Amino acid sequence: MNDERNSNRVQDEQKVSSGETVAEAPLIQTPPEFAFADEEARAVISGEIIAGTSLWRDAWRRLLKNKLAVFGMFAVVIVALASFVGPTLIKRSTGYSYDFIPRDGSLTKSFAPFHGPDGRFSWVHPMGTDNAGRDIMARVLSGGQISLMVALIATLVSLLIGVSYGAIAGYIGGRLDDLMMRIVDVLYSLPYVIVVIVLLALLPAKTPTGQLAELFIALGAVSWLTMARIVRGQVMSLKNQEFVLAARATGVSTPKIIFRHLVPNALGPVIVYATLTIPTVILSEAFLSFLGLGVRPPRVSWGSLAAEGAQNLAVYPWQMIFPAVTMALMLFSLNFVGDGLRDALDPQMRKK
């Protein structure tokens, strides 16, 4: 038996030394899950060059294959650019801003979209005007600025609090972890609207800018709970890995291990949930503004515009349709992007 194996090995070495290709040599049958690695090994033996890749590059490629996610990205970019650039362009071209009320009394009423004061077709007000004669398109785009700013800043606040809180609780563990998670459970049991109302009442603002800052803090203070739980679970699954043990053995401090080694390795779920937090915050701000607890005049948001339009829905439906459709487009697009990122960053999707 040993003589036969030695003779087969000598024959294989003679084939390789004689210049035969790898394809002519006997093939080793590999399971399907190891087929990709087997192809790489053959390419290395044959001298082929393999282009390097990474998790983020693979995720980007998978994201581009998701048509809904690509549509969501385009819609988010277009609405965001229109919200931050559109009001300036409208004011320079037509002279109307989100708070401009015409001096002529005949113009201080609601006109239908693409209609002028004489009832004829006009490009001046593509979305019509409100009861005070203010251009709805300028108000919708200006409201988009406030809604997106509230969502982005509140999401950043929730990321700062939630990631730090969850990472510390997950890494340290023990009684501190139990105490910190029980605090999260208690806050979860409270309705977020009540918490936001209490925070806004405790921090009275005298200016619209100060009220916006309070809204940023209030929404960010109630949207970090789920983020903390997600990061805690990720850190608990990573803290016993070899790279963390090596960092401990070399004397790296606990804060550096948490924020330099563990948090970067948990960025995938964090990014996914952050994209899903933005539409949640937009909807929360719209709900608060609808109740009169959000953005105050003269500033506007999608929620306050929808609240104003709801009062005249039966007579002037365009006052509510345009802000509601714009907000719905942004919410759906952000959810499409979040779902696409979740699928793209899922390790199981790479096998497919």
Protein backbone atom coordinates (compact mmCIF):
# COMPACT_ATOMS: atom_id res chain seq x y z
CA MET A 1 0.00 0.00 0.00
CA ASN A 2 2.77 2.43 0.90
CA ASP A 3 4.69 1.53 -2.25
CA GLU A 4 1.63 2.33 -4.38
CA ARG A 5 1.19 5.74 -2.71
CA ASN A 6 4.85 6.59 -3.18
CA SER A 7 4.68 5.67 -6.85
CA ASN A 8 1.61 7.88 -7.36
CA ARG A 9 3.37 10.80 -5.65
CA VAL A 10 6.43 10.36 -7.85
CA GLN A 11 4.22 10.35 -10.97
CA ASP A 12 2.48 13.58 -9.86
CA GLU A 13 5.83 15.28 -9.26
CA GLN A 14 7.04 14.20 -12.68
CA LYS A 15 3.90 15.67 -14.31
CA VAL A 16 4.39 19.02 -12.61
CA SER A 17 8.12 19.11 -13.42
CA SER A 18 7.46 18.19 -17.06
CA GLY A 19 5.38 21.36 -17.55
CA GLU A 20 1.87 19.94 -17.51
CA THR A 21 -0.86 22.45 -16.56
CA VAL A 22 -2.77 22.30 -13.34
CA ALA A 23 -5.93 21.36 -15.22
CA GLU A 24 -4.24 18.11 -16.42
CA ALA A 25 -3.27 17.15 -12.87
CA PRO A 26 -5.82 15.13 -10.86
CA LEU A 27 -8.53 17.41 -9.43
CA ILE A 28 -9.57 17.33 -5.80
CA GLN A 29 -13.31 17.28 -5.25
CA THR A 30 -14.27 20.05 -2.82
CA PRO A 31 -17.63 20.79 -1.18
CA PRO A 32 -19.65 23.70 -2.67
CA GLU A 33 -19.02 25.97 0.30
CA PHE A 34 -15.24 25.73 -0.30
CA ALA A 35 -15.44 26.06 -4.09
CA PHE A 36 -14.59 29.78 -4.10
CA ALA A 37 -11.47 29.21 -1.98
CA ASP A 38 -10.47 26.28 -4.19
CA GLU A 39 -10.69 28.47 -7.30
CA GLU A 40 -8.48 31.08 -5.64
CA ALA A 41 -5.90 28.41 -4.77
CA ARG A 42 -5.81 27.15 -8.35
CA ALA A 43 -5.44 30.71 -9.65
CA VAL A 44 -2.48 31.28 -7.33
CA ILE A 45 -0.83 28.03 -8.45
CA SER A 46 -1.30 28.90 -12.13
CA GLY A 47 0.19 32.38 -11.59
CA GLU A 48 -2.98 34.42 -12.19
CA ILE A 49 -3.38 37.77 -10.43
CA ILE A 50 -6.46 38.12 -8.19
CA ALA A 51 -7.81 41.61 -7.52
CA GLY A 52 -8.19 42.35 -3.83
CA THR A 53 -11.55 43.19 -2.30
CA SER A 54 -13.01 44.17 1.06
CA LEU A 55 -16.22 43.97 3.02
CA TRP A 56 -17.25 47.51 2.12
CA ARG A 57 -16.52 47.04 -1.59
CA ASP A 58 -18.56 43.84 -1.69
CA ALA A 59 -21.36 45.55 0.24
CA TRP A 60 -21.37 48.45 -2.24
CA ARG A 61 -21.63 46.06 -5.17
CA ARG A 62 -24.52 44.20 -3.58
CA LEU A 63 -26.20 47.50 -2.73
CA LEU A 64 -26.04 48.64 -6.36
CA LYS A 65 -27.81 45.44 -7.41
CA ASN A 66 -30.80 46.37 -5.24
CA LYS A 67 -33.03 48.48 -7.48
CA LEU A 68 -35.19 49.83 -4.65
CA ALA A 69 -32.11 50.89 -2.69
CA VAL A 70 -30.64 52.67 -5.74
CA PHE A 71 -33.96 54.44 -6.32
CA GLY A 72 -34.02 55.42 -2.64
CA MET A 73 -30.51 56.88 -2.82
CA PHE A 74 -31.37 58.97 -5.88
CA ALA A 75 -34.61 60.19 -4.30
CA VAL A 76 -32.89 61.11 -1.03
CA VAL A 77 -30.15 63.03 -2.82
CA ILE A 78 -32.60 64.87 -5.08
CA VAL A 79 -34.97 65.86 -2.25
CA ALA A 80 -32.08 66.91 0.00
CA LEU A 81 -30.46 69.06 -2.70
CA ALA A 82 -33.81 70.62 -3.62
CA SER A 83 -34.50 71.39 0.05
CA PHE A 84 -31.20 73.15 0.67
CA VAL A 85 -30.78 74.86 -2.72
CA GLY A 86 -34.35 75.30 -3.94
CA PRO A 87 -35.53 78.12 -1.60
CA THR A 88 -32.62 80.34 -2.67
CA LEU A 89 -33.29 79.72 -6.36
CA ILE A 90 -37.02 80.39 -5.93
CA LYS A 91 -36.36 83.65 -4.12
CA ARG A 92 -33.92 84.87 -6.78
CA SER A 93 -36.16 83.91 -9.70
CA THR A 94 -39.62 84.85 -8.40
CA GLY A 95 -38.97 86.91 -5.26
CA TYR A 96 -41.04 84.56 -3.09
CA SER A 97 -39.70 83.01 0.11
CA TYR A 98 -41.30 80.66 2.60
CA ASP A 99 -42.54 83.55 4.78
CA PHE A 100 -43.18 86.21 2.10
CA ILE A 101 -46.76 87.57 2.20
CA PRO A 102 -47.76 89.79 -0.76
CA ARG A 103 -48.75 93.36 0.08
CA ASP A 104 -51.55 93.31 -2.46
CA GLY A 105 -54.70 92.15 -0.69
CA SER A 106 -55.97 90.40 -3.82
CA LEU A 107 -52.96 88.04 -3.67
CA THR A 108 -53.33 87.03 -0.02
CA LYS A 109 -55.44 83.97 -0.76
CA SER A 110 -54.92 80.41 -1.88
CA PHE A 111 -54.36 79.80 -5.59
CA ALA A 112 -54.38 76.38 -7.23
CA PRO A 113 -51.11 74.93 -8.60
CA PHE A 114 -49.92 76.51 -11.87
CA HIS A 115 -52.58 79.24 -11.62
CA GLY A 116 -52.11 82.97 -11.25
CA PRO A 117 -54.39 85.63 -9.72
CA ASP A 118 -56.32 85.93 -13.00
CA GLY A 119 -57.02 82.21 -13.11
CA ARG A 120 -54.74 81.55 -16.08
CA PHE A 121 -51.83 79.13 -16.32
CA SER A 122 -48.68 80.38 -14.58
CA TRP A 123 -45.28 78.94 -13.63
CA VAL A 124 -44.86 81.25 -10.63
CA HIS A 125 -46.52 78.90 -8.12
CA PRO A 126 -46.13 75.26 -9.26
CA MET A 127 -47.62 74.00 -5.97
CA GLY A 128 -50.04 76.86 -5.43
CA THR A 129 -50.22 79.21 -2.46
CA ASP A 130 -51.63 79.03 1.06
CA ASN A 131 -54.30 81.20 2.66
CA ALA A 132 -51.84 84.08 3.14
CA GLY A 133 -50.57 83.96 -0.45
CA ARG A 134 -47.24 82.36 0.44
CA ASP A 135 -45.67 80.04 -2.12
CA ILE A 136 -46.20 76.41 -1.07
CA MET A 137 -43.21 75.10 -3.02
CA ALA A 138 -40.85 77.45 -1.19
CA ARG A 139 -42.45 76.46 2.11
CA VAL A 140 -42.20 72.73 1.36
CA LEU A 141 -38.50 72.98 0.47
CA SER A 142 -37.76 75.18 3.50
CA GLY A 143 -39.66 72.70 5.65
CA GLY A 144 -37.46 69.97 4.22
CA GLN A 145 -34.40 71.82 5.52
CA ILE A 146 -35.78 71.86 9.07
CA SER A 147 -37.04 68.26 8.98
CA LEU A 148 -33.77 66.89 7.60
CA MET A 149 -31.67 68.94 10.02
CA VAL A 150 -33.75 67.74 12.97
CA ALA A 151 -33.47 64.13 11.76
CA LEU A 152 -29.70 64.24 11.12
CA ILE A 153 -28.74 66.02 14.33
CA ALA A 154 -31.09 63.93 16.48
CA THR A 155 -29.68 60.77 14.86
CA LEU A 156 -26.12 61.92 15.60
CA VAL A 157 -27.10 62.56 19.22
CA SER A 158 -28.64 59.10 19.46
CA LEU A 159 -25.52 57.57 17.89
CA LEU A 160 -23.22 59.34 20.33
CA ILE A 161 -25.24 58.27 23.36
CA GLY A 162 -26.39 54.85 22.20
CA VAL A 163 -23.05 53.60 20.85
CA SER A 164 -21.10 54.72 23.92
CA TYR A 165 -23.71 53.44 26.37
CA GLY A 166 -24.16 50.06 24.71
CA ALA A 167 -20.44 49.49 24.13
CA ILE A 168 -19.56 50.20 27.77
CA ALA A 169 -22.35 48.01 29.09
CA GLY A 170 -21.53 45.12 26.76
CA TYR A 171 -17.79 45.13 27.39
CA ILE A 172 -17.75 45.58 31.15
CA GLY A 173 -20.74 43.33 31.84
CA GLY A 174 -21.64 42.13 35.31
CA ARG A 175 -23.66 44.27 37.68
CA LEU A 176 -22.93 47.46 35.77
CA ASP A 177 -24.40 45.92 32.62
CA ASP A 178 -27.50 44.81 34.54
CA LEU A 179 -27.98 48.28 36.03
CA MET A 180 -27.49 50.09 32.71
CA MET A 181 -29.90 47.77 30.86
CA ARG A 182 -32.56 48.11 33.55
CA ILE A 183 -32.39 51.88 33.04
CA VAL A 184 -32.95 51.29 29.32
CA ASP A 185 -35.93 49.04 30.11
CA VAL A 186 -37.48 51.72 32.31
CA LEU A 187 -37.06 54.36 29.61
CA TYR A 188 -38.53 51.95 27.05
CA SER A 189 -41.68 51.65 29.15
CA LEU A 190 -42.31 55.41 28.97
CA PRO A 191 -44.12 56.80 25.89
CA TYR A 192 -41.60 58.85 23.93
CA VAL A 193 -44.12 61.66 23.40
CA ILE A 194 -44.41 62.13 27.16
CA VAL A 195 -40.62 62.19 27.53
CA VAL A 196 -40.25 64.75 24.73
CA ILE A 197 -43.01 66.95 26.19
CA VAL A 198 -41.34 66.85 29.62
CA LEU A 199 -37.94 67.71 28.15
CA LEU A 200 -39.39 70.59 26.13
CA ALA A 201 -41.17 71.86 29.25
CA LEU A 202 -38.01 71.69 31.34
CA LEU A 203 -36.02 73.64 28.73
CA PRO A 204 -38.13 76.65 27.79
CA ALA A 205 -36.85 78.54 24.75
CA LYS A 206 -37.47 82.17 23.91
CA THR A 207 -36.35 82.09 20.27
CA PRO A 208 -37.18 79.77 17.34
CA THR A 209 -33.52 78.79 17.08
CA GLY A 210 -33.39 77.82 20.73
CA GLN A 211 -36.58 75.84 20.34
CA LEU A 212 -35.01 73.94 17.44
CA ALA A 213 -31.99 73.11 19.58
CA GLU A 214 -34.32 71.80 22.29
CA LEU A 215 -36.10 69.67 19.71
CA PHE A 216 -32.76 68.22 18.57
CA ILE A 217 -31.86 67.28 22.15
CA ALA A 218 -35.31 65.93 23.02
CA LEU A 219 -35.63 63.67 19.98
CA GLY A 220 -32.04 62.47 20.27
CA ALA A 221 -32.52 61.72 23.96
CA VAL A 222 -35.34 59.22 23.28
CA SER A 223 -34.02 57.58 20.09
CA TRP A 224 -30.80 56.03 21.44
CA LEU A 225 -32.34 53.12 23.36
CA THR A 226 -32.52 50.61 20.52
CA MET A 227 -29.07 51.68 19.32
CA ALA A 228 -27.65 50.91 22.76
CA ARG A 229 -29.12 47.41 22.72
CA ILE A 230 -27.80 46.68 19.23
CA VAL A 231 -24.27 47.84 20.05
CA ARG A 232 -24.31 45.96 23.37
CA GLY A 233 -25.14 42.70 21.60
CA GLN A 234 -22.42 43.23 19.01
CA VAL A 235 -19.79 44.05 21.65
CA MET A 236 -20.72 41.03 23.74
CA SER A 237 -20.19 38.79 20.71
CA LEU A 238 -16.80 40.39 19.95
CA LYS A 239 -15.19 40.98 23.34
CA ASN A 240 -13.87 37.41 23.62
CA GLN A 241 -12.33 37.34 20.14
CA GLU A 242 -8.60 36.87 19.64
CA PHE A 243 -7.85 40.49 18.68
CA VAL A 244 -9.45 41.76 21.90
CA LEU A 245 -7.53 39.24 24.00
CA ALA A 246 -4.33 40.28 22.25
CA ALA A 247 -5.07 43.95 23.02
CA ARG A 248 -5.60 43.12 26.68
CA ALA A 249 -2.37 41.11 26.80
CA THR A 250 -0.37 44.02 25.40
CA GLY A 251 -1.74 46.39 28.06
CA VAL A 252 -4.21 48.44 25.99
CA SER A 253 -6.56 50.43 28.21
CA THR A 254 -10.27 49.66 28.44
CA PRO A 255 -11.47 52.86 26.69
CA LYS A 256 -9.12 52.21 23.77
CA ILE A 257 -10.28 48.61 23.47
CA ILE A 258 -13.93 49.73 23.43
CA PHE A 259 -13.70 52.66 21.05
CA ARG A 260 -10.71 51.67 18.90
CA HIS A 261 -11.20 47.93 18.51
CA LEU A 262 -14.79 46.95 19.34
CA VAL A 263 -16.88 49.88 18.08
CA PRO A 264 -15.31 49.94 14.57
CA ASN A 265 -16.08 46.22 14.21
CA ALA A 266 -19.75 46.89 15.06
CA LEU A 267 -20.22 49.67 12.49
CA GLY A 268 -22.22 47.53 10.06
CA PRO A 269 -25.38 47.20 12.21
CA VAL A 270 -24.87 50.74 13.50
CA ILE A 271 -24.93 52.21 9.98
CA VAL A 272 -27.99 50.17 9.04
CA TYR A 273 -29.95 51.22 12.11
CA ALA A 274 -28.85 54.86 11.70
CA THR A 275 -30.39 54.96 8.22
CA LEU A 276 -33.60 53.57 9.70
CA THR A 277 -33.51 56.03 12.61
CA ILE A 278 -33.58 59.10 10.33
CA PRO A 279 -37.10 58.42 8.93
CA THR A 280 -38.30 57.57 12.44
CA VAL A 281 -37.09 60.93 13.74
CA ILE A 282 -38.63 62.75 10.74
CA LEU A 283 -41.98 61.10 11.47
CA SER A 284 -41.69 61.91 15.19
CA GLU A 285 -40.91 65.55 14.45
CA ALA A 286 -43.84 65.71 12.02
CA PHE A 287 -46.14 64.22 14.65
CA LEU A 288 -44.98 66.70 17.29
CA SER A 289 -45.35 69.61 14.85
CA PHE A 290 -48.80 68.34 13.93
CA LEU A 291 -49.71 68.56 17.63
CA GLY A 292 -48.17 72.02 17.92
CA LEU A 293 -45.19 70.86 20.00
CA GLY A 294 -42.55 70.93 17.27
CA VAL A 295 -41.33 73.71 15.00
CA ARG A 296 -42.89 77.08 15.76
CA PRO A 297 -43.66 79.93 13.33
CA PRO A 298 -42.20 81.59 11.38
CA ARG A 299 -40.15 78.42 10.71
CA VAL A 300 -41.91 75.54 9.01
CA SER A 301 -41.43 71.79 8.69
CA TRP A 302 -43.23 69.06 6.80
CA GLY A 303 -45.25 68.26 9.90
CA SER A 304 -46.38 71.85 10.52
CA LEU A 305 -47.25 72.28 6.83
CA ALA A 306 -49.33 69.11 6.93
CA ALA A 307 -51.09 70.39 10.06
CA GLU A 308 -51.93 73.68 8.32
CA GLY A 309 -53.09 71.90 5.18
CA ALA A 310 -55.31 69.50 7.13
CA GLN A 311 -57.46 72.42 8.25
CA ASN A 312 -58.31 73.29 4.61
CA LEU A 313 -58.19 69.78 3.12
CA ALA A 314 -61.75 69.84 1.83
CA VAL A 315 -61.41 73.25 0.12
CA TYR A 316 -57.71 73.53 -0.78
CA PRO A 317 -56.35 69.94 -0.89
CA TRP A 318 -53.02 70.96 -2.48
CA GLN A 319 -51.99 72.64 0.77
CA MET A 320 -51.66 69.20 2.37
CA ILE A 321 -50.97 66.95 -0.63
CA PHE A 322 -47.58 68.41 -1.57
CA PRO A 323 -45.96 68.42 1.91
CA ALA A 324 -47.39 64.97 2.67
CA VAL A 325 -46.19 63.46 -0.64
CA THR A 326 -42.71 64.96 -0.23
CA MET A 327 -42.37 63.65 3.29
CA ALA A 328 -43.69 60.22 2.27
CA LEU A 329 -41.19 60.06 -0.61
CA MET A 330 -38.32 60.79 1.75
CA LEU A 331 -39.52 58.27 4.34
CA PHE A 332 -39.98 55.46 1.82
CA SER A 333 -36.62 56.23 0.17
CA LEU A 334 -34.73 56.16 3.46
CA ASN A 335 -36.37 52.87 4.38
CA PHE A 336 -35.39 51.42 0.99
CA VAL A 337 -31.79 52.51 1.57
CA GLY A 338 -31.80 51.06 5.08
CA ASP A 339 -33.17 47.72 3.89
CA GLY A 340 -30.61 47.65 1.09
CA LEU A 341 -27.74 48.35 3.48
CA ARG A 342 -28.99 45.66 5.83
CA ASP A 343 -28.94 43.08 3.03
CA ALA A 344 -25.62 44.32 1.63
CA LEU A 345 -23.82 44.15 4.98
CA ASP A 346 -25.28 40.75 5.90
CA PRO A 347 -22.45 38.16 5.82
CA GLN A 348 -24.91 35.46 4.77
CA MET A 349 -25.66 37.34 1.54
CA ARG A 350 -22.03 36.88 0.41
CA LYS A 351 -22.54 33.12 0.15
CA LYS A 352 -25.47 33.68 -2.20
